[in-house]
XYZ file of C-alpha atoms in Angstrom:
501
model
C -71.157 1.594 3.052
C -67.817 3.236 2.352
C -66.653 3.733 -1.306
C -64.098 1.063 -0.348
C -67.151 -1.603 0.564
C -68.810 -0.127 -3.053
C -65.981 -1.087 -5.019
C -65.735 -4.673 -3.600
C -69.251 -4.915 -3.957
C -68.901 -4.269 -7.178
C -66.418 -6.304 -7.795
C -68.454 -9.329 -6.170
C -71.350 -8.353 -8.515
C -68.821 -8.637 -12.062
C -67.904 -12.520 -10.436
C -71.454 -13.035 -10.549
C -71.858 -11.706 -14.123
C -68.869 -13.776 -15.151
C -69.932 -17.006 -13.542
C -73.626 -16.210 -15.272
C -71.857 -15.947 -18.293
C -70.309 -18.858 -18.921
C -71.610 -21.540 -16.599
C -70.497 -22.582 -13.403
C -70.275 -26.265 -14.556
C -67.614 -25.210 -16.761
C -65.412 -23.928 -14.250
C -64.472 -26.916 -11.774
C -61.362 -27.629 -10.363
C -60.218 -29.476 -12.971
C -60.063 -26.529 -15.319
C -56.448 -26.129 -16.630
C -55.283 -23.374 -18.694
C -51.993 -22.959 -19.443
C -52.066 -18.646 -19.971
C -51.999 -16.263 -17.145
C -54.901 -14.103 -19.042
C -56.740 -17.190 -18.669
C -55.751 -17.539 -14.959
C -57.620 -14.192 -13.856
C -60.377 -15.715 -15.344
C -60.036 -18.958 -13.337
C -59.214 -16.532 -10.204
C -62.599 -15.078 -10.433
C -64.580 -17.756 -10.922
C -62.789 -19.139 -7.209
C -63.575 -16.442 -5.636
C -67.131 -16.397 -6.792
C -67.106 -20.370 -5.997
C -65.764 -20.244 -2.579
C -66.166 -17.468 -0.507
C -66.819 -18.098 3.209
C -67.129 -21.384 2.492
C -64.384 -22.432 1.267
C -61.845 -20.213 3.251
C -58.934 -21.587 4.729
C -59.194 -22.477 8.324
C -55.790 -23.180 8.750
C -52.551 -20.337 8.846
C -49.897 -21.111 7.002
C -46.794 -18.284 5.388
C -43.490 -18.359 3.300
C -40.917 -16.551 3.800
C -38.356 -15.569 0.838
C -35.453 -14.072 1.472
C -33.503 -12.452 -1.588
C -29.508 -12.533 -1.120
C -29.003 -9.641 -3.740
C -25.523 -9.817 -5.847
C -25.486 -13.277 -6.425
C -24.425 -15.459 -3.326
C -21.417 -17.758 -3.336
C -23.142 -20.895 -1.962
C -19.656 -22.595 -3.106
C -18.481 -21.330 0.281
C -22.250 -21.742 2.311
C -22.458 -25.476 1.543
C -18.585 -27.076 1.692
C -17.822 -30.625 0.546
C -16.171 -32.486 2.724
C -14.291 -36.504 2.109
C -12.927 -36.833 -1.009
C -14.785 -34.242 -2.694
C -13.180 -31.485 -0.511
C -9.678 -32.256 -2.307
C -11.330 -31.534 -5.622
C -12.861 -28.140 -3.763
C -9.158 -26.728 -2.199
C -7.430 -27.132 -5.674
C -9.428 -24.898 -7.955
C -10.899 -22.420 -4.919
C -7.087 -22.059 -4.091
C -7.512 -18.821 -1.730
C -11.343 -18.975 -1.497
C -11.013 -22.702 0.573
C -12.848 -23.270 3.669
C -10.311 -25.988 5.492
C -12.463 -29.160 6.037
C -11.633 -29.060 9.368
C -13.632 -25.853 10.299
C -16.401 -26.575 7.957
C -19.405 -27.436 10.632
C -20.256 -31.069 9.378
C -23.926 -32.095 8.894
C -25.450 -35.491 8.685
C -28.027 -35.884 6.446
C -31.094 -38.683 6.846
C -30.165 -39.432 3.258
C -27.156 -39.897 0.902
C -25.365 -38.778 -1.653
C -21.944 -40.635 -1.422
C -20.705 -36.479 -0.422
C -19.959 -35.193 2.931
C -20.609 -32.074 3.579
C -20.232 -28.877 5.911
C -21.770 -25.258 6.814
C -19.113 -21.969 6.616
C -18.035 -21.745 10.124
C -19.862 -18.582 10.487
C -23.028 -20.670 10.206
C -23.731 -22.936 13.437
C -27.183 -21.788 13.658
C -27.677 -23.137 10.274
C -25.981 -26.184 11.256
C -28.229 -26.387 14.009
C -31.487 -26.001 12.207
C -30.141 -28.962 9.830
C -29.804 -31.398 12.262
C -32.518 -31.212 14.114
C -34.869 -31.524 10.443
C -35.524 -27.759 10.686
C -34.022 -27.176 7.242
C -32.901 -28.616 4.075
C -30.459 -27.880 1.477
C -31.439 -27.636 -2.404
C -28.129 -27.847 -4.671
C -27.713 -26.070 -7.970
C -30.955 -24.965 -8.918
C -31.453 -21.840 -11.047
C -33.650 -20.338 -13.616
C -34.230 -22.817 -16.784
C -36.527 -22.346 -19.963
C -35.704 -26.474 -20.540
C -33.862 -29.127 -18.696
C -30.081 -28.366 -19.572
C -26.859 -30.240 -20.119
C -23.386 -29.267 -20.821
C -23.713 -30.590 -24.362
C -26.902 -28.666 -25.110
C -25.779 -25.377 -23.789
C -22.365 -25.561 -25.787
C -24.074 -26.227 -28.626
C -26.984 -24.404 -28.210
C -29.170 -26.984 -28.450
C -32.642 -25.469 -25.877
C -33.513 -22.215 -25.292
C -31.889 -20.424 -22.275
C -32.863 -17.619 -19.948
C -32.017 -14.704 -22.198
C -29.064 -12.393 -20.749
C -27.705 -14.877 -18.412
C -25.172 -13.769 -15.946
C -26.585 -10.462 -15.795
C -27.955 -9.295 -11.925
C -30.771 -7.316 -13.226
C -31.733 -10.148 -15.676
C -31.299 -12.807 -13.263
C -33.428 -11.365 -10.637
C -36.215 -11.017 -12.378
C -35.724 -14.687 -13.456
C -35.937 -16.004 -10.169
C -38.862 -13.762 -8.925
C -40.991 -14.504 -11.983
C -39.946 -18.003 -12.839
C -41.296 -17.276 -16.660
C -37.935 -15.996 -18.028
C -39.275 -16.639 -21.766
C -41.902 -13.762 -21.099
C -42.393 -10.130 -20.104
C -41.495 -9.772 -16.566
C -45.566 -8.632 -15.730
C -45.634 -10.696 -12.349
C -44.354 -12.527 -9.769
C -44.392 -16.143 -8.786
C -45.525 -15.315 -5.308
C -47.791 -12.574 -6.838
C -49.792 -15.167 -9.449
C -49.776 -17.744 -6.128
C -51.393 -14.561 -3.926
C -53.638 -13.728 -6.594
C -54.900 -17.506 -6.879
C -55.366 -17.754 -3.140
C -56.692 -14.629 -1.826
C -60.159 -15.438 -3.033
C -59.619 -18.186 0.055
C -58.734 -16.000 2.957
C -62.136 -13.412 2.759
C -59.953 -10.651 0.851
C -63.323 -9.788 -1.188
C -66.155 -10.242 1.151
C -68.455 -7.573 1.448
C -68.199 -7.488 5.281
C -65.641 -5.029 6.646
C -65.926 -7.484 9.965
C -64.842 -10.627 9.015
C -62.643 -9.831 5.620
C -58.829 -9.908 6.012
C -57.465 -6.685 7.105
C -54.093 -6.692 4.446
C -53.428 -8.423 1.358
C -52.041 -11.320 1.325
C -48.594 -9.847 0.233
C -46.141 -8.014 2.386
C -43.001 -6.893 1.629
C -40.733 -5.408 4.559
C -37.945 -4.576 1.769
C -39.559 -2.012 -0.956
C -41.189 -2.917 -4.054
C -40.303 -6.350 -5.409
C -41.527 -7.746 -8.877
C -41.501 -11.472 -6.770
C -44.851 -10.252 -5.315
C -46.683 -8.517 -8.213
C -49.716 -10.316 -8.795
C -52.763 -9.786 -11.364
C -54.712 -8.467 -8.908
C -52.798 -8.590 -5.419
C -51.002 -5.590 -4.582
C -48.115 -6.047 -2.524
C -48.299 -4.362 1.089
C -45.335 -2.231 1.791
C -44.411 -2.481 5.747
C -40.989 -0.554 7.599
C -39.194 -1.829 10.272
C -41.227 -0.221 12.722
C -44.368 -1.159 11.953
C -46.875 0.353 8.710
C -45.723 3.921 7.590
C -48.925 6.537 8.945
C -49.702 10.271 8.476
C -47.240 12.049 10.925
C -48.036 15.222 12.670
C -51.884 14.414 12.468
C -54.399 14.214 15.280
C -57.359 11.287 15.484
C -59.469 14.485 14.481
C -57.549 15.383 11.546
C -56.990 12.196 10.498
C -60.475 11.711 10.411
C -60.538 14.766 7.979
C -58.341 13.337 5.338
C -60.232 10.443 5.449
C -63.481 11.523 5.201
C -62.079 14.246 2.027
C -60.335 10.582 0.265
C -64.027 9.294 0.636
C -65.686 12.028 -1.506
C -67.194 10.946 -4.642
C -65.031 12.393 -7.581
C -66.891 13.198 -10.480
C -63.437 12.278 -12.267
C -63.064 8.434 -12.267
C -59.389 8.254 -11.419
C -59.336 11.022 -8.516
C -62.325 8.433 -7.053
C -60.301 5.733 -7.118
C -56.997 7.495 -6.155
C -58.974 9.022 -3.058
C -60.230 5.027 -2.388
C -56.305 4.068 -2.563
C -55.346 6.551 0.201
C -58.028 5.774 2.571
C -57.963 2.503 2.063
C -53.669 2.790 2.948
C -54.712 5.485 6.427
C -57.051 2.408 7.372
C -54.431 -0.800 6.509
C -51.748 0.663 8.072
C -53.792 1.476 10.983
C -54.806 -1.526 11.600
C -51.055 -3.225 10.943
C -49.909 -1.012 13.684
C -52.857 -2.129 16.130
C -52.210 -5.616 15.463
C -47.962 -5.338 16.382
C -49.045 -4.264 19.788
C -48.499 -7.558 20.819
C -45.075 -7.813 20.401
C -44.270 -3.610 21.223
C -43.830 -3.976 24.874
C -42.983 -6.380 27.301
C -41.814 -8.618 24.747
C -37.890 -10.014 24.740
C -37.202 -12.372 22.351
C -35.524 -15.439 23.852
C -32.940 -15.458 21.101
C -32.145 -12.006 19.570
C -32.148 -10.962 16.545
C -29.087 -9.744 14.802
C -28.554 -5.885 14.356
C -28.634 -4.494 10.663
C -31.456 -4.660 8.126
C -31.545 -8.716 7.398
C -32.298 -9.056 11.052
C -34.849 -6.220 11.697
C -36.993 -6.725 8.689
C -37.112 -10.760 9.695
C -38.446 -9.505 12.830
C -40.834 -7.399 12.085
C -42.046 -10.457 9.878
C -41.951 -12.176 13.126
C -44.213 -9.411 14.568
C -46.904 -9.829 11.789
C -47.355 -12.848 12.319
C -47.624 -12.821 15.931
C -50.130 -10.040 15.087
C -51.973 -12.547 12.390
C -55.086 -13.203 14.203
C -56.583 -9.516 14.719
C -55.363 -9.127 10.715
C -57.743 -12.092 9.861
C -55.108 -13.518 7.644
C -54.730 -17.488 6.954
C -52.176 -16.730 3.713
C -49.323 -14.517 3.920
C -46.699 -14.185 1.444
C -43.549 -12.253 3.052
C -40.269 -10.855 1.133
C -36.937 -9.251 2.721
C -33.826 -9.055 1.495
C -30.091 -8.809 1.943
C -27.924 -7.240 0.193
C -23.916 -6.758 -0.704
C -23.357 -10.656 -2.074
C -21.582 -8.801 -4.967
C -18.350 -10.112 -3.852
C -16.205 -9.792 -6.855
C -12.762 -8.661 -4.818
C -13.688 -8.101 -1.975
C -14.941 -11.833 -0.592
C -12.259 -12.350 1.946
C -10.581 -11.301 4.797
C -7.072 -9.584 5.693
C -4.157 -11.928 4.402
C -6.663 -13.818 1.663
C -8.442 -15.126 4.941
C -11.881 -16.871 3.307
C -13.134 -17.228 6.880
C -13.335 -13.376 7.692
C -14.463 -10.567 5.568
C -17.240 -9.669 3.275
C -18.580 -13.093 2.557
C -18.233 -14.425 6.089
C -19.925 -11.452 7.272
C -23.102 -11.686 5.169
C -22.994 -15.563 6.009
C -22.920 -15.694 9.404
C -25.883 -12.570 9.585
C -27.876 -14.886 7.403
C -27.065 -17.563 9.730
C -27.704 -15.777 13.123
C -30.843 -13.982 11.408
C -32.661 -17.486 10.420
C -32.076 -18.730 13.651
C -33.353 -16.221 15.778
C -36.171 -15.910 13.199
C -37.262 -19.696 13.459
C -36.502 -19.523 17.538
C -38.857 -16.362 17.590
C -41.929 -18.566 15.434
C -41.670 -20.886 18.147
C -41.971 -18.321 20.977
C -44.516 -17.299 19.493
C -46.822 -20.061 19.334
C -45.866 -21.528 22.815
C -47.103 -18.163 24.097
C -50.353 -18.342 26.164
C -50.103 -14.941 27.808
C -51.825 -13.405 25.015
C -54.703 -14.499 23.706
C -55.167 -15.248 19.957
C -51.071 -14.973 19.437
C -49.513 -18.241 20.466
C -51.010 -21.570 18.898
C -48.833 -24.615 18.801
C -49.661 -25.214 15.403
C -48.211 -21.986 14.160
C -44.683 -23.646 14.844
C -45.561 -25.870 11.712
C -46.927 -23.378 9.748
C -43.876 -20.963 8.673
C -41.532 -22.230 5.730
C -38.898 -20.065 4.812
C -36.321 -19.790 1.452
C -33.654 -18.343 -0.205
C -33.132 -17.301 -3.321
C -30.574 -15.097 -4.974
C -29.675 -13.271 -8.297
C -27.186 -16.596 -8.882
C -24.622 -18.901 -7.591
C -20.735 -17.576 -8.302
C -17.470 -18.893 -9.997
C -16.257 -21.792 -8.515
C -12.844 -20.893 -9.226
C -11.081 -17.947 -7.399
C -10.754 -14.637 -9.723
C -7.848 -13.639 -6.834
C -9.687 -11.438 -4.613
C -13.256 -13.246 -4.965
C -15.430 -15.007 -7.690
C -17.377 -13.425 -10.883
C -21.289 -13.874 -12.021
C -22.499 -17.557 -11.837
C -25.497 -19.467 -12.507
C -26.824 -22.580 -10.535
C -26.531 -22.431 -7.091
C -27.449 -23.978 -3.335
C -30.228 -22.734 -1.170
C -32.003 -22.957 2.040
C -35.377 -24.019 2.725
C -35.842 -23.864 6.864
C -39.003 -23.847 9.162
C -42.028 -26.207 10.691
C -41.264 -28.385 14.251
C -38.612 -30.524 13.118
C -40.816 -33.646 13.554
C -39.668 -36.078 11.454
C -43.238 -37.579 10.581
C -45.515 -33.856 10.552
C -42.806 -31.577 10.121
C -43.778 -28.927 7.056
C -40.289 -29.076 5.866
C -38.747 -32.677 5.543
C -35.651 -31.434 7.105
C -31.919 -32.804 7.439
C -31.969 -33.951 4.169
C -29.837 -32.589 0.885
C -32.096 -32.325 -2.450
C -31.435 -31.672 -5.769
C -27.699 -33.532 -7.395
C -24.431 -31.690 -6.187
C -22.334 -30.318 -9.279
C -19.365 -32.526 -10.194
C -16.558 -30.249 -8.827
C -14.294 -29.910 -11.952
C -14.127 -26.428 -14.537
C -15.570 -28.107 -17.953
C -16.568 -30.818 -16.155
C -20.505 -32.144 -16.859
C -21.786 -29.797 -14.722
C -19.719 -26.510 -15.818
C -20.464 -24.050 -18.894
C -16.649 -23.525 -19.120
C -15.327 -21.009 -16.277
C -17.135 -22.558 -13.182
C -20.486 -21.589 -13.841
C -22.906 -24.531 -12.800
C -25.795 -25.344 -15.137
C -28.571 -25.700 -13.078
C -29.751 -29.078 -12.798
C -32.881 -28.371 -11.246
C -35.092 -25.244 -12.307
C -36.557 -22.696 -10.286
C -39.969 -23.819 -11.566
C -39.173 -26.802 -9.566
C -38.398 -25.302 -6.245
C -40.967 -22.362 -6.511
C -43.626 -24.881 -7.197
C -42.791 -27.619 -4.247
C -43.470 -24.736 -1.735
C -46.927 -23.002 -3.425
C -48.005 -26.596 -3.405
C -47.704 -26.511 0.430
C -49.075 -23.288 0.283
C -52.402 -24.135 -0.603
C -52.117 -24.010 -5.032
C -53.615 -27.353 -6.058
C -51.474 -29.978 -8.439
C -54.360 -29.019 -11.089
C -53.463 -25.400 -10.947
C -49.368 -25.260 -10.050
C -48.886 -25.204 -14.513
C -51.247 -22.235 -14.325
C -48.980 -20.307 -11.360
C -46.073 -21.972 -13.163
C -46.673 -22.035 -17.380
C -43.044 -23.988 -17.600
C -43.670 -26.472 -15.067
C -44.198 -29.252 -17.175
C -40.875 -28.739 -19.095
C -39.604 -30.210 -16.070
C -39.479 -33.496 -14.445
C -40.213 -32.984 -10.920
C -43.343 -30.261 -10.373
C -42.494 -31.620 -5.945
C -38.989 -31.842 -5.043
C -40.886 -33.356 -2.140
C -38.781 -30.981 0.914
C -41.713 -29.989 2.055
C -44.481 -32.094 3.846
C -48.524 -31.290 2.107
């Protein structure tokens, strides 16, 4: 037994000595605490509870994809009708013409038209044919919040609103009234792992990564208790370069040493444990490394690569023995303070269009490649028709911008509109209840109910709320979303209900 296998062993034997300790009957599913110290203690007990037997048989992953610098979704989602009047007067230069906005049709209604940016057929696309769904002004909340209250500071806000830095961690936490120590995705990971054979003892049939991968750096969205993130390139898991098998084998078998020095032991575990995961990783892409075109291409740049080497992972999901897989990439310059539009104050080219219509082309080719790959029978173990149903993906974003123009661009916002896009489109099975709007559309007026007092929407649904509707899909039970989420019940709506469990 490696010293890898010892230290999960040992960890197995501690769940035994905890269960022993205070009685399995007192740690049933319908435990609720309402502290994350208490939710590692919950975790445990799972893991201890389930094991092979109560692992997932089914795949499922979601997908978040961080816009970073705060996205203008004022000029993603564009009201059309009467509201689109209300729109051109304070935007002035910013407008989208109502003509050129790509009209949708949702299965429900508002009383609002509404349109894509021009940039964005492939979003359009996805929309109507129930592959994605809209969410208006939601953002990060301590309590439900109206323009009365926040004037007069009647609730508790998200401390240091408006600020990027603050904001993001916000959004990735979802506990903005506490030290940012983990991630929403992170605390769902940690509850779930247990599920998909992360701990068993046998190096066979346990999952080959964690459960969290992140093709865009370190991210506090997927820092769990106990999950570590799993930091992936472009091109596949980052390896020793310049080293034979032989050598290889040499480092590997020095990081397995026993260290009289407690730390060095465990630091030597880390680095074999990294030679052997990324090894594996860059078995499992093999798949998808030759031979392979993708019948609609992925944009060039970084949004586009990173989605498809998520693409690639998952195609690869099988040999990983993974059935959970939390993914994050991200985008960045949405910063667009002067520097949104085009030459001659054009709001259809420039900066702003640019990022959209990557976005756009990126989430397209991304949701055309999940359904390549699970019509594929050439290769066995890859394609599975139920993996087309099995991928949700989401944005999220630092925060939504001014609605009114600053002259060149808009300034630091609050609320704002996001995507949630994936499953077959089926309007009885599909995972996300597609071509449908959620969440209520801000009154377009500056002070008007929905403004703080320059254009910044107050979020009328939290982040709580969104972040919870899709870890419900995901696997967390109703019973344990307020442990995942500790300010879910602030809120009125713990399932949006976008996505189909």
């Amino acid at each position: 037994m490696s010293t890898i296998d010892q230290d999960r062993a040992r960890l197995l034997r501690s769940r035994r000595d905890f269960l022993r300790t205070i009685g399995g009957a007192a740690m049933g599913s319908a435990v609720i605490s309402t502290t994350l110290r208490d939710f590692r203690l919950i975790n445990s007990a799972l893991a201890q509870g389930n094991g092979v037997g109560g692992a997932f048989t089914d795949y499922k992953a979601l997908v978040c994809i961080f816009l970073n610098g705060g996205n203008d979704a004022n000029n993603l989602i564009i009201p059309k009708g009467a509201q689109h009047a209300n729109y051109a007067a304070i935007r002035q230069n910013l407008t989208i013409p109502e003509s050129l906005a790509l009209a949708i049709t949702p299965l429900n209604n508002d009383g609002n038209q509404y349109g894509f940016h021009p940039v964005c057929p492939q979003l359009q696309s996805l929309f109507q044919a129930g592959k994605l769904a809209t969410l208006f002004n939601v953002g990060p909340l301590l309590f439900p919040t109206s323009r009365v209250q926040y004037q007069k500071k009647l609730v508790a806000l998200p401390p240091q609103l408006f600020s990027h830095s603050d904001q993001v961690t916000h959004w990735q936490t979802s506990i903005p009234d506490q030290p940012p120590r983990t991630g929403w995705g992170g605390r769902v990971a940690d509850y779930l792992h247990p599920y998909q054979n992360e701990l068993l003892q046998d190096p066979v049939s346990r999952a080959k990564i964690a459960l969290c991968t992140s093709i865009s750096g370190a991210n506090t969205f997927e820092v769990g208790n106990s999950v570590q993130q799993f930091h992936v390139s472009t091109s596949g898991a980052v390896t020793l370069s310049g080293t034979s098998t032989a050598r290889e084998a040499v480092v590997r078998n020095i990081a397995k040493l026993s260290q009289s020095n407690l730390q060095a032991d465990a630091y030597g575990d880390v680095i074999d444990n990294a030679i052997a995961a990324g090894a594996t990783l860059n078995s499992a892409l093999t798949d998808t490394q030759t031979g392979w075109t993708w019948n609609t291409p992925f944009p060039s740049g970084s949004l586009g690569d990173q989605l498809k080497m998520v693409a690639r992972i998952i195609a690869g999901r099988n040999k990983l023995q993974v059935k959970r897989q939390i993914f994050f990439v991200s985008a960045g310059g949405y910063d667009t303070h002067t520097s949104q539009m085009g030459a001659g104050d054009d709001a259809l080219t420039g900066t702003h269009a640019g990022l959209l219509g990557t976005l756009s082309q990126a989430i397209g080719a991304f949701q055309a490649a999940i359904e390549q790959i699970a019509a594929d029978t050439t290769k066995p173990g890859v394609g599975d028709p139920a993996l087309a149903n099995s991928v949700v993906g989401f944005t999220t974003s630092d925060f939504g911008r001014t609605f009114p123009t600053n002259g060149q661009g808009s300034d630091h916002g609050w609320g704002s509109h996001h995507l949630i896009f994936g499953g077959n489109g089926n309007p009885t099975t599909g995972a996300v209840i597609g071509k449908k709007t959620y969440g209520t559309f801000p009154v377009l007026q500056v002070n008007g109910p929905d403004d703080t007092s320059t254009g910044r929407w107050i979020p009328t649904t939290s982040v709580d709320e969104y972040s919870a509707t899709m870890a419900k899909w995901f696997g967390v039970d109703a019973a344990h979303l307020p442990v995942v989420f500790p300010n879910l019940g602030r809120f009125a709506n713990p399932d949006l209900g976008f996505m189909r469990v």
